[in-house]
Short mmCIF file of C-alpha atoms and ligand atoms in Angstrom, two decimals:
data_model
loop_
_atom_site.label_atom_id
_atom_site.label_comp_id
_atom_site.label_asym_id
_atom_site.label_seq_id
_atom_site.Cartn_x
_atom_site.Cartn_y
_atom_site.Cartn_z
CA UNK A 1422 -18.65 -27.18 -23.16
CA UNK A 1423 -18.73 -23.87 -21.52
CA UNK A 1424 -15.01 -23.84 -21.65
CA UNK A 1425 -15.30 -24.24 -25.29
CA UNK A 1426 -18.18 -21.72 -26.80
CA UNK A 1427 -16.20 -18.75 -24.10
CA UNK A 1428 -12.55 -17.43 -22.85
CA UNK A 1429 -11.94 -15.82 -19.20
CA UNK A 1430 -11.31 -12.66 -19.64
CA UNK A 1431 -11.33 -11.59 -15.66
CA UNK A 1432 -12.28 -12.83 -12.33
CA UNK A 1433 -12.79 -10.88 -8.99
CA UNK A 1434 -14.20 -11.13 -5.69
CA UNK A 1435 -16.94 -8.27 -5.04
CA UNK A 1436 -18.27 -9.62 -1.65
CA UNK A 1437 -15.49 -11.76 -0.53
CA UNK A 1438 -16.27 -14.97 -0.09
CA UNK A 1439 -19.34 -14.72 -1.03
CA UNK A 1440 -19.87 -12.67 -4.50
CA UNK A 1441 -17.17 -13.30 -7.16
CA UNK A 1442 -17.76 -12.10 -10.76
CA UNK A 1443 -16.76 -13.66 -13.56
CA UNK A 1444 -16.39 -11.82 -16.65
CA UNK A 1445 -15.64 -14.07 -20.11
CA UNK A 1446 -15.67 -13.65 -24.12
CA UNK A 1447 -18.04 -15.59 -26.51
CA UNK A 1448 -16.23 -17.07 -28.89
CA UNK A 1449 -18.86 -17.07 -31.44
CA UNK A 1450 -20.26 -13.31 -31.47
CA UNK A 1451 -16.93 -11.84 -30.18
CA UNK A 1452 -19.17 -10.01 -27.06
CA UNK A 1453 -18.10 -9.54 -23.66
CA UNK A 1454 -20.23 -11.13 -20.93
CA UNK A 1455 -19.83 -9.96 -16.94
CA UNK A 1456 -21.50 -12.78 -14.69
CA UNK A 1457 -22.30 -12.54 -11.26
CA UNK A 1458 -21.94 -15.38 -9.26
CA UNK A 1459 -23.45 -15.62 -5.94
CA UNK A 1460 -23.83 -18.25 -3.36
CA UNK A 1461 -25.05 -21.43 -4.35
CA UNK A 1462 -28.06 -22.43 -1.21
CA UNK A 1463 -27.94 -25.98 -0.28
CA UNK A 1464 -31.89 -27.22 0.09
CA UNK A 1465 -32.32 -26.52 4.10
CA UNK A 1466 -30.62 -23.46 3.29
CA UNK A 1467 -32.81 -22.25 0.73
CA UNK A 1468 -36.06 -23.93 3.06
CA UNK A 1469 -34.82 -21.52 5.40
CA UNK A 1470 -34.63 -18.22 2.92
CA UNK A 1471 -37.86 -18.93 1.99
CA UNK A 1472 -39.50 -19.05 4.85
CA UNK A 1473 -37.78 -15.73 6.28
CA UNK A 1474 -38.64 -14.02 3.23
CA UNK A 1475 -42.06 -15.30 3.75
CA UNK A 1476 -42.07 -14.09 7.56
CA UNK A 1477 -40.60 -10.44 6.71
CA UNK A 1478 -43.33 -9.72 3.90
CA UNK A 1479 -46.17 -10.60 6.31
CA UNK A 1480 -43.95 -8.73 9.18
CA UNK A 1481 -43.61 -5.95 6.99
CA UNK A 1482 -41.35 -4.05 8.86
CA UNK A 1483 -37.59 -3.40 9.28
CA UNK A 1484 -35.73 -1.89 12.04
CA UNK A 1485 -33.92 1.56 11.22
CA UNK A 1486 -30.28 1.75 11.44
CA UNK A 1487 -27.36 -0.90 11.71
CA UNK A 1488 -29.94 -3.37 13.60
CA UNK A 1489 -30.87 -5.00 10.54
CA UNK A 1490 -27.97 -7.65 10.46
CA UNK A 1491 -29.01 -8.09 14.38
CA UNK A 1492 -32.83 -8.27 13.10
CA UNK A 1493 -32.58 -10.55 10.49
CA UNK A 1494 -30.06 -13.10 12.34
CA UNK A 1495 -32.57 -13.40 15.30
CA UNK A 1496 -35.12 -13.85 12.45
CA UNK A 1497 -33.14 -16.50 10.45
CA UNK A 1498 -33.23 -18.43 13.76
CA UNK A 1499 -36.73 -18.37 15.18
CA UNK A 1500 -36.95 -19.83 11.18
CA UNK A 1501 -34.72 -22.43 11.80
CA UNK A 1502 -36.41 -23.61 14.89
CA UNK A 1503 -39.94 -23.37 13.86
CA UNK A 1504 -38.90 -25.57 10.96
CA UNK A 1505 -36.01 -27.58 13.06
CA UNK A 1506 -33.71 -27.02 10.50
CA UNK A 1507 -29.64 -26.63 11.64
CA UNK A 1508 -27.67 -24.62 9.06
CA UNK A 1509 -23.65 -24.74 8.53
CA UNK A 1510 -22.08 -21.17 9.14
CA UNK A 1511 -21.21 -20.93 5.69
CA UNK A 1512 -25.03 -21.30 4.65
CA UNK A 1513 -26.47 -19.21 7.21
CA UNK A 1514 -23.97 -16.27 5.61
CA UNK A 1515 -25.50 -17.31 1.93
CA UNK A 1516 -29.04 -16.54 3.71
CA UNK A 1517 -27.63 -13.73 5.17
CA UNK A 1518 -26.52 -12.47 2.47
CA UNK A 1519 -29.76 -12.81 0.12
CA UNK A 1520 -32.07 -11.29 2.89
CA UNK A 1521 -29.58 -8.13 3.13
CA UNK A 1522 -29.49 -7.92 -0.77
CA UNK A 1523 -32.90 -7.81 -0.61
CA UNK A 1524 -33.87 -5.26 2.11
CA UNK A 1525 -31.31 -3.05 2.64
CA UNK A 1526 -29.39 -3.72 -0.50
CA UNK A 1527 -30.43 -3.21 -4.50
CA UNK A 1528 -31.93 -7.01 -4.85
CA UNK A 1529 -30.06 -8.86 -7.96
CA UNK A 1530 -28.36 -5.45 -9.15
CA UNK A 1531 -26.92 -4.77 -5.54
CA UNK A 1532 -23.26 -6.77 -6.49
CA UNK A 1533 -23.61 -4.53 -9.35
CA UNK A 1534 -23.78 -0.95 -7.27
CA UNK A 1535 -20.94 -3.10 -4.97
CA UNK A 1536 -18.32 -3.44 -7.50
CA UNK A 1537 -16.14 -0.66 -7.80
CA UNK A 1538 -15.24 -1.07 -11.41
CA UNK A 1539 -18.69 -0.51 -12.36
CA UNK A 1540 -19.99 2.89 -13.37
CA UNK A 1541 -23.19 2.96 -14.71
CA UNK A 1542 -25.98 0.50 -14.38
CA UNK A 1543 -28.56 0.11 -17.01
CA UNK A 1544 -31.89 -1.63 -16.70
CA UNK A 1545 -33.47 -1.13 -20.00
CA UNK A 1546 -37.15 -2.78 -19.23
CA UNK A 1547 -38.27 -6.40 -17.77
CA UNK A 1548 -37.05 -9.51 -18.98
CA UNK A 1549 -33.90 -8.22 -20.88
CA UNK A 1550 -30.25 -8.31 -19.49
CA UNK A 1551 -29.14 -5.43 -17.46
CA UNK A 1552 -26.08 -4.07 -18.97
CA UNK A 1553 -23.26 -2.02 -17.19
CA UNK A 1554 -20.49 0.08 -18.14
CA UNK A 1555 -17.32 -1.05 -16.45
CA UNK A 1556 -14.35 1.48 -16.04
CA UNK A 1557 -11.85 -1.81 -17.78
CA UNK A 1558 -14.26 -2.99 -20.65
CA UNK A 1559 -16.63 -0.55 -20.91
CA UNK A 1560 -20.35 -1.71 -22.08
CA UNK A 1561 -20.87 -5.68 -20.71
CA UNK A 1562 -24.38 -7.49 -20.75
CA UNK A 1563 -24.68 -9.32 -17.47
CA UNK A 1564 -26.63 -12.36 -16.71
CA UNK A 1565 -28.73 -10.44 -14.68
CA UNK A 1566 -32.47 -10.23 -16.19
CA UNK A 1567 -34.98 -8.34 -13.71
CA UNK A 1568 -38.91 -9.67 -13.98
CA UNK A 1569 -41.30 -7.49 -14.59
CA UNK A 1570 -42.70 -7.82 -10.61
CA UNK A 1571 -38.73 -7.34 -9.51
CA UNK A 1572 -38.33 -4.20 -11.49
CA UNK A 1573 -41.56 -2.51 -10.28
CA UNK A 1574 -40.41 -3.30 -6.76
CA UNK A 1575 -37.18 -1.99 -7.41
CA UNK A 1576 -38.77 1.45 -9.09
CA UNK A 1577 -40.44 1.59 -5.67
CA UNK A 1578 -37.45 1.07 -3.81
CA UNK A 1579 -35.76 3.22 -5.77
CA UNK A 1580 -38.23 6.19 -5.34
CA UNK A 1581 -38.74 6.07 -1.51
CA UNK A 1582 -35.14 6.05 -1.10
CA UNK A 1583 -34.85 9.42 -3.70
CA UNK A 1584 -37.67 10.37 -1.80
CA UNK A 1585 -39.91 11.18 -4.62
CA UNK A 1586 -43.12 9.80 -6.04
CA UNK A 1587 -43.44 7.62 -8.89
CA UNK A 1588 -46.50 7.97 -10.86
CA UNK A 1589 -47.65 8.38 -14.18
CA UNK A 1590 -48.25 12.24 -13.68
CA UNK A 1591 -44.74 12.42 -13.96
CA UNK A 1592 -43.20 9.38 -15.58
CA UNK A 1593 -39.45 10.56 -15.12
CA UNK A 1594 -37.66 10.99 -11.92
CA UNK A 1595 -33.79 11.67 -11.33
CA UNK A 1596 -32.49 11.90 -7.87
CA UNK A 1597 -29.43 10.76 -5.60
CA UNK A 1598 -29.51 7.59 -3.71
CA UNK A 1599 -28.41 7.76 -0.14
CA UNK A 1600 -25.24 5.98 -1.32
CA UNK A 1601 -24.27 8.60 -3.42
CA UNK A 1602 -25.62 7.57 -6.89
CA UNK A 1603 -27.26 9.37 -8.81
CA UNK A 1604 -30.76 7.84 -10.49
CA UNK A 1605 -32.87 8.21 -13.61
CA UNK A 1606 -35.80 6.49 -13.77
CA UNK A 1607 -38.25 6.38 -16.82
CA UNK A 1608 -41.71 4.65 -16.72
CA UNK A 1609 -43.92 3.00 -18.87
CA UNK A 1610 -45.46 6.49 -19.84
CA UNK A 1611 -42.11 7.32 -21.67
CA UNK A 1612 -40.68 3.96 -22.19
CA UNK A 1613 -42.56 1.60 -24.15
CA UNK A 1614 -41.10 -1.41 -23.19
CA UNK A 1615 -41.14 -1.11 -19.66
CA UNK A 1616 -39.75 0.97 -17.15
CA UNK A 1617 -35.95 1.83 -17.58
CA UNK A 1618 -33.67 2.54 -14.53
CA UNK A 1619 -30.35 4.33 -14.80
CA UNK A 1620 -27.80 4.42 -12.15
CA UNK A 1621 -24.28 6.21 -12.44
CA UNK A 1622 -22.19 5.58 -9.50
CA UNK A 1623 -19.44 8.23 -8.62
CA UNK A 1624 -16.31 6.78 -7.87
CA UNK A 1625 -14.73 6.70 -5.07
CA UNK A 1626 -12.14 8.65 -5.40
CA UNK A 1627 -12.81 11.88 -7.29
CA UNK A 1628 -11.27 12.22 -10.52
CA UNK A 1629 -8.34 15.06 -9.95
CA UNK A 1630 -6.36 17.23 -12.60
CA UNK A 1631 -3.29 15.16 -11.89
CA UNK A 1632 -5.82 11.77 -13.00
CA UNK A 1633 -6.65 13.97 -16.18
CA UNK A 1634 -3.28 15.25 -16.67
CA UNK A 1635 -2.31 11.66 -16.47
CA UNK A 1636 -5.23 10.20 -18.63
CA UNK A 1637 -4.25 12.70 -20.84
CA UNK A 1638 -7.38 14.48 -20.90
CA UNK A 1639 -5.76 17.89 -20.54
CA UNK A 1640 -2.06 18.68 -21.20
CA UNK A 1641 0.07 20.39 -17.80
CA UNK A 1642 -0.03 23.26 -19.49
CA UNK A 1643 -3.61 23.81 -20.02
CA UNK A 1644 -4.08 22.37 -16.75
CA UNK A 1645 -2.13 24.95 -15.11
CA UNK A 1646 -3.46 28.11 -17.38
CA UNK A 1647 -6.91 26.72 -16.34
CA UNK A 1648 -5.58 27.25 -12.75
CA UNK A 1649 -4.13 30.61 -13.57
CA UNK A 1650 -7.67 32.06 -15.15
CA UNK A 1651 -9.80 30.33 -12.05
CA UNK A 1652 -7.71 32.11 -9.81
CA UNK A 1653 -8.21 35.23 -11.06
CA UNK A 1654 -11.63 35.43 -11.96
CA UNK A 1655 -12.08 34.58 -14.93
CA UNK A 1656 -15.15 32.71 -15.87
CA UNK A 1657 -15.28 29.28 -17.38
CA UNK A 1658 -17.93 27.52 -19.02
CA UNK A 1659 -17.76 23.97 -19.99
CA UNK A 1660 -18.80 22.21 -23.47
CA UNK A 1661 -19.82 18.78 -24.49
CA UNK A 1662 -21.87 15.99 -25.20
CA UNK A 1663 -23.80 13.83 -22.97
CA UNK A 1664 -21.01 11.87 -20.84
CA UNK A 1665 -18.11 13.76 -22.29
CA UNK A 1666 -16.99 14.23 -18.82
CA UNK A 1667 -17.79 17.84 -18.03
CA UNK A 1668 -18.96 17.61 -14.71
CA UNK A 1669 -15.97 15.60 -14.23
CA UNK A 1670 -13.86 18.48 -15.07
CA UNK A 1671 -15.53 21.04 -13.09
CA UNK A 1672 -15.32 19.20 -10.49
CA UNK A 1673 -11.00 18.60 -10.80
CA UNK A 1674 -10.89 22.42 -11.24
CA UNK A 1675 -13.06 23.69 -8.53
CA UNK A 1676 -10.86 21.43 -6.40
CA UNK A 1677 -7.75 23.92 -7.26
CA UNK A 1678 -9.53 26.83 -5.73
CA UNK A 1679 -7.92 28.04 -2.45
CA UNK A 1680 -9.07 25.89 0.56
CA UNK A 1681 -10.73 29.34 2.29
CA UNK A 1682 -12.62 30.24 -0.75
CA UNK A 1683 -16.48 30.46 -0.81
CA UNK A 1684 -18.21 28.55 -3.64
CA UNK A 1685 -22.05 28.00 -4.17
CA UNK A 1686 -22.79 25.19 -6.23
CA UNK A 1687 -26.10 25.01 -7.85
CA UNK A 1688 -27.70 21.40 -9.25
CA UNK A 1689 -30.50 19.45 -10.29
CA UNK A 1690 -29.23 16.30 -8.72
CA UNK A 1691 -25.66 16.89 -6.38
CA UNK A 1692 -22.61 15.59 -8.07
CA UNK A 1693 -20.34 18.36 -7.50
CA UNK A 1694 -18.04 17.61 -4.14
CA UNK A 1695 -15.70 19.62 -2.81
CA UNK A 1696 -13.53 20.09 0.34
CA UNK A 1697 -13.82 23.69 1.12
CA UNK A 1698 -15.39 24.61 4.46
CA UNK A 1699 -16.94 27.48 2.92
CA UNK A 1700 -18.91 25.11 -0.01
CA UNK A 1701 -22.53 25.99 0.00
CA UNK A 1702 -23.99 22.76 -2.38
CA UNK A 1703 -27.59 23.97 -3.85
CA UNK A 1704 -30.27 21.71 -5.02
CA UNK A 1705 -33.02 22.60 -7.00
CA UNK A 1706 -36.61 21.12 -5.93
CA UNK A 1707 -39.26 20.07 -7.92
CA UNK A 1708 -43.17 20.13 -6.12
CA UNK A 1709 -45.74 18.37 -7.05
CA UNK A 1710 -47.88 19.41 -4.40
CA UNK A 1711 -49.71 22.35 -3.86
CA UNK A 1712 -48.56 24.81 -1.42
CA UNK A 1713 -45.02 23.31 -1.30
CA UNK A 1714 -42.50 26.07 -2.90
CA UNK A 1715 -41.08 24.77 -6.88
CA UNK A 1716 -37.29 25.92 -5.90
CA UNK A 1717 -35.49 26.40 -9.66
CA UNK A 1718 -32.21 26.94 -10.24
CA UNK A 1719 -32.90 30.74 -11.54
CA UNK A 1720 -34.03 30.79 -7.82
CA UNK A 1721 -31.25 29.56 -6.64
CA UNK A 1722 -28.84 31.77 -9.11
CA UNK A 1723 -30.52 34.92 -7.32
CA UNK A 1724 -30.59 33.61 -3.86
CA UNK A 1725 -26.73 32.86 -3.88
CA UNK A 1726 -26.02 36.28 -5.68
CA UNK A 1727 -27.03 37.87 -2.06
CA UNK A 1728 -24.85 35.42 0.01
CA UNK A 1729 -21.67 36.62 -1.81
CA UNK A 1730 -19.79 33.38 -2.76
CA UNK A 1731 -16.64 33.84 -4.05
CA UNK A 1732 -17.77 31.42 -6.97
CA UNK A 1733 -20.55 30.59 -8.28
CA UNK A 1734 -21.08 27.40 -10.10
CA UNK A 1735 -24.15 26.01 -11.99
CA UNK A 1736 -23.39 22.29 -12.36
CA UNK A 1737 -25.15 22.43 -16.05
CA UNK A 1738 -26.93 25.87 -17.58
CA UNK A 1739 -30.00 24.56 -18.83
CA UNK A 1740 -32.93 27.40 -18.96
CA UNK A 1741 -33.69 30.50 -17.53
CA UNK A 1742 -31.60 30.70 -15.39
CA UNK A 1743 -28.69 31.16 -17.68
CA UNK A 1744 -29.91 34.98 -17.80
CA UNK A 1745 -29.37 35.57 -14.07
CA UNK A 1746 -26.18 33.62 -13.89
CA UNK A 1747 -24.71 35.66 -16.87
CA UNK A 1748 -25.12 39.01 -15.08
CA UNK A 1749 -23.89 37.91 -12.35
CA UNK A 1750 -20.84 37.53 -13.92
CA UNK A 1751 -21.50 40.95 -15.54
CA UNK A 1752 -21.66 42.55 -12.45
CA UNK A 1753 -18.39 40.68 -11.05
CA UNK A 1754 -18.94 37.59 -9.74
CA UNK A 1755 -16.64 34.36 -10.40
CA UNK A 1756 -18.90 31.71 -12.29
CA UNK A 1757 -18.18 28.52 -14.12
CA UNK A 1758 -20.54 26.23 -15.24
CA UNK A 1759 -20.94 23.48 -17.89
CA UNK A 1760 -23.67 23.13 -21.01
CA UNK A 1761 -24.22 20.33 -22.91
CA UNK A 1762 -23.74 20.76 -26.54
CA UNK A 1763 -21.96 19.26 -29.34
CA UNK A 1764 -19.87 22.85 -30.41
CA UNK A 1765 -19.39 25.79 -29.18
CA UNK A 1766 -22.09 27.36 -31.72
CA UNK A 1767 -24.11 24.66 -30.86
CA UNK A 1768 -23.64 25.93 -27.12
CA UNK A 1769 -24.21 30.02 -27.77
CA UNK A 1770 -27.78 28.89 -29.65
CA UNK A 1771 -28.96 27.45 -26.90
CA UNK A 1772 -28.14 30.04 -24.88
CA UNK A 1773 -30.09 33.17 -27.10
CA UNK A 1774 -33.44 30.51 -27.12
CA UNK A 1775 -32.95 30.26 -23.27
CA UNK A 1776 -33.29 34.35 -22.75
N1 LIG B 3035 -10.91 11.56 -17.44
C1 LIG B 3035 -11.72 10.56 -17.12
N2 LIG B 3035 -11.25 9.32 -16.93
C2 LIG B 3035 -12.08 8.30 -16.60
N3 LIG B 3035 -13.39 8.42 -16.46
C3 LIG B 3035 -13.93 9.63 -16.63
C4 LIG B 3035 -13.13 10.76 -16.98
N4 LIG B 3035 -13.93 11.84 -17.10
C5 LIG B 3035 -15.16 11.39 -16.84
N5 LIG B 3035 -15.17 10.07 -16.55
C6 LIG B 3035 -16.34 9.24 -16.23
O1 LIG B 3035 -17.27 9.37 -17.29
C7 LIG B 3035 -18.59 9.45 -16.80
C8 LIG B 3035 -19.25 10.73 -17.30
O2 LIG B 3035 -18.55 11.86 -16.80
P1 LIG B 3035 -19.27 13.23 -16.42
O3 LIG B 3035 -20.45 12.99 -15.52
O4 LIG B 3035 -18.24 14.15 -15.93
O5 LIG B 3035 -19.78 13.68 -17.85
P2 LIG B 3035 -20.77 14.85 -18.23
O6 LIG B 3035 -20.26 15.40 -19.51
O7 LIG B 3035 -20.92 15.80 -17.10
O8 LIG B 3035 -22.09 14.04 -18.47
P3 LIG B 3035 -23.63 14.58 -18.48
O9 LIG B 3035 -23.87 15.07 -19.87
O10 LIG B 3035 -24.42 13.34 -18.18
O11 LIG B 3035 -23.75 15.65 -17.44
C9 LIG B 3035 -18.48 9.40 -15.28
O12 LIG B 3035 -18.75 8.07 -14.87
C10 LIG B 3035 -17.04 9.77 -15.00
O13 LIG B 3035 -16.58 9.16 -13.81
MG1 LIG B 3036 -22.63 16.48 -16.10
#
């Protein structure tokens, strides 16, 4: 029957030999469905998750570092002996494998953040599929549905690992995961239907000029006059919608800049990554507590003016600080930054309500 209602599209290991993912067409609405499949616990096998998972919530505690594997192994077999079970190598890896998922990993979106094809991840609320964009065929539903208890752990998760509070006083948080990914998370306050969690994962390998040249993004010839103005000072700013890839571009063209060059790079959440030695990446910080300093980016637009970079870079001009940056570049600096806005008009209004 399954063969019948949908068509394999794809099918690729993300853990090997453990996670594969399965990716197939329904025949009936036409829509493209990504499915993760993960090990399959025989009954001791499970007996023995349980009980570990049962063990490290009263335990409560998990050792820093790379010890965890060590940790959990001596942990899966105190388990086994306490409940004289004997598990098959193969099923002590599918335990392994849920109790890392679950600690140190993402829980049932971590094959999600481990595929590499995957860009964004969206949770939009409890009890709905999480969807994902996926760099081959774009926006998928998966067959992964998060309770409403799994995605308020996850929040938390989420949060500590940002290192910011979640809490109705200020219902949306954005931040970078230690991995590299960059969060949004929206709660209840501002999302109706339940909290929403947004994950865009770089990739890997940073999108170049030659990839856009390629791609045909940008032509060689407006890649190269790009490269002509950059290197002699003349400043760039960056237009488009939401996702239109602007950061994305920045990024390809600060990579042209001579390797001895000084850049400061000024963001909300880091994106920007370069290979200069003489990179000094910015981050503004929000406070929400008393006595600990509210660092914007107009702060950081003066601050970097007095450490002379040879660019300057906003990641995206937003407010305020748009003034600062822009006489900076009056009085000689090298900026480029990016705003988001459908047209170019659209782009100058915002920047006269900003003053
Ligand atoms: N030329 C490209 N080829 C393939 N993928 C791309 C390309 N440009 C951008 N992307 C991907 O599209 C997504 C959005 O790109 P990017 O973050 O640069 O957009 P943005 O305009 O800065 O978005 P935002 O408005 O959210 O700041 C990223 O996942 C990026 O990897
Ligand atoms: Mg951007």
């Amino acid at each position: 029957m399954f063969k019948e209602e949908v068509e394999l599209i794809d099918e690729y290991e993300v853990i090997k030999g453990l996670v594969g993912v399965v990716i197939v067409r329904d025949r009936k609405t036409g829509l493209y469905l990504y499915n993760v499949i993960e090990p399959i616990l025989s009954d001791n096998a499970g007996k023995v998750l349980t009980k570990s998972r049962e063990v490290l919530r009263m335990s409560n505690k998990l050792p820093e570092g790379n010890d965890v594997e060590g940790y959990l192994r001596s942990l899966i077999n105190e388990v086994m002996s306490r409940l004289r079970i004997r598990l098959s190598d193969d099923e002590l890896k599918g335990v392994m494998y849920y109790l890392l998922r679950d600690t140190v990993g993402y829980g049932k979106i971590d094959p999600l953040i481990r595929d590499d094809y995957i860009e964004d991840v969206n949770v939009n609320g409890p009890n709905k599929p999480v969807y994902v964009w996926h760099s081959r065929y774009e926006h998928l539903r998966t067959n992964i549905i998060l309770s409403h208890d799994e995605l308020g752990s996850l929040i938390v998760k989420i949060s500590q690992r940002i290192g910011k509070n979640v809490s109705s006083a200020y219902p949306i948080l954005e931040g970078l995961l230690p991995e590299g990914l960059r969060v949004e998370l929206g709660l209840r306050d501002v999302s109706p239907y339940g909290p929403i969690i947004t994950i865009r994962k770089f990739r890997a390998n940073p999108i170049t000029v030659i990839d856009l040249i390629i791609d045909g993004v940008i032509n060689a010839e407006v890649a190269a006059t790009l490269w002509f103005m950059l290197e002699n000072g003349i400043n760039m700013v960056i237009i488009g919608p939401t996702g239109a890839g602007k950061t994305t571009l920045l990024n390809a063209l600060l990579f042209l800049i001579r390797p001895e060059a000084r850049i400061v790079t000024i963001e909300d959440t880091r994106e920007i990554n370069l290979p200069h030695e003489q990179w000094v990446p910015l981050v503004t910080r929000e406070s929400e507590t008393p006595g600990v300093q509210n660092v914007t980016a107009y702060d950081l637009v003066k601050v970097s003016m007095r450490i002379r970079p040879d660019y300057l870079v906003i990641g995206e001009l937003r407010g305020e600080e748009a003034y600062v940056f822009f006489q900076g570049l009056a009085s000689g600096h090298n900026g480029l930054t990016t705003i988001h806005a459908s047209s170019l008009n659209a782009a100058v209004r915002r920047l006269m309500l900003s003053r």
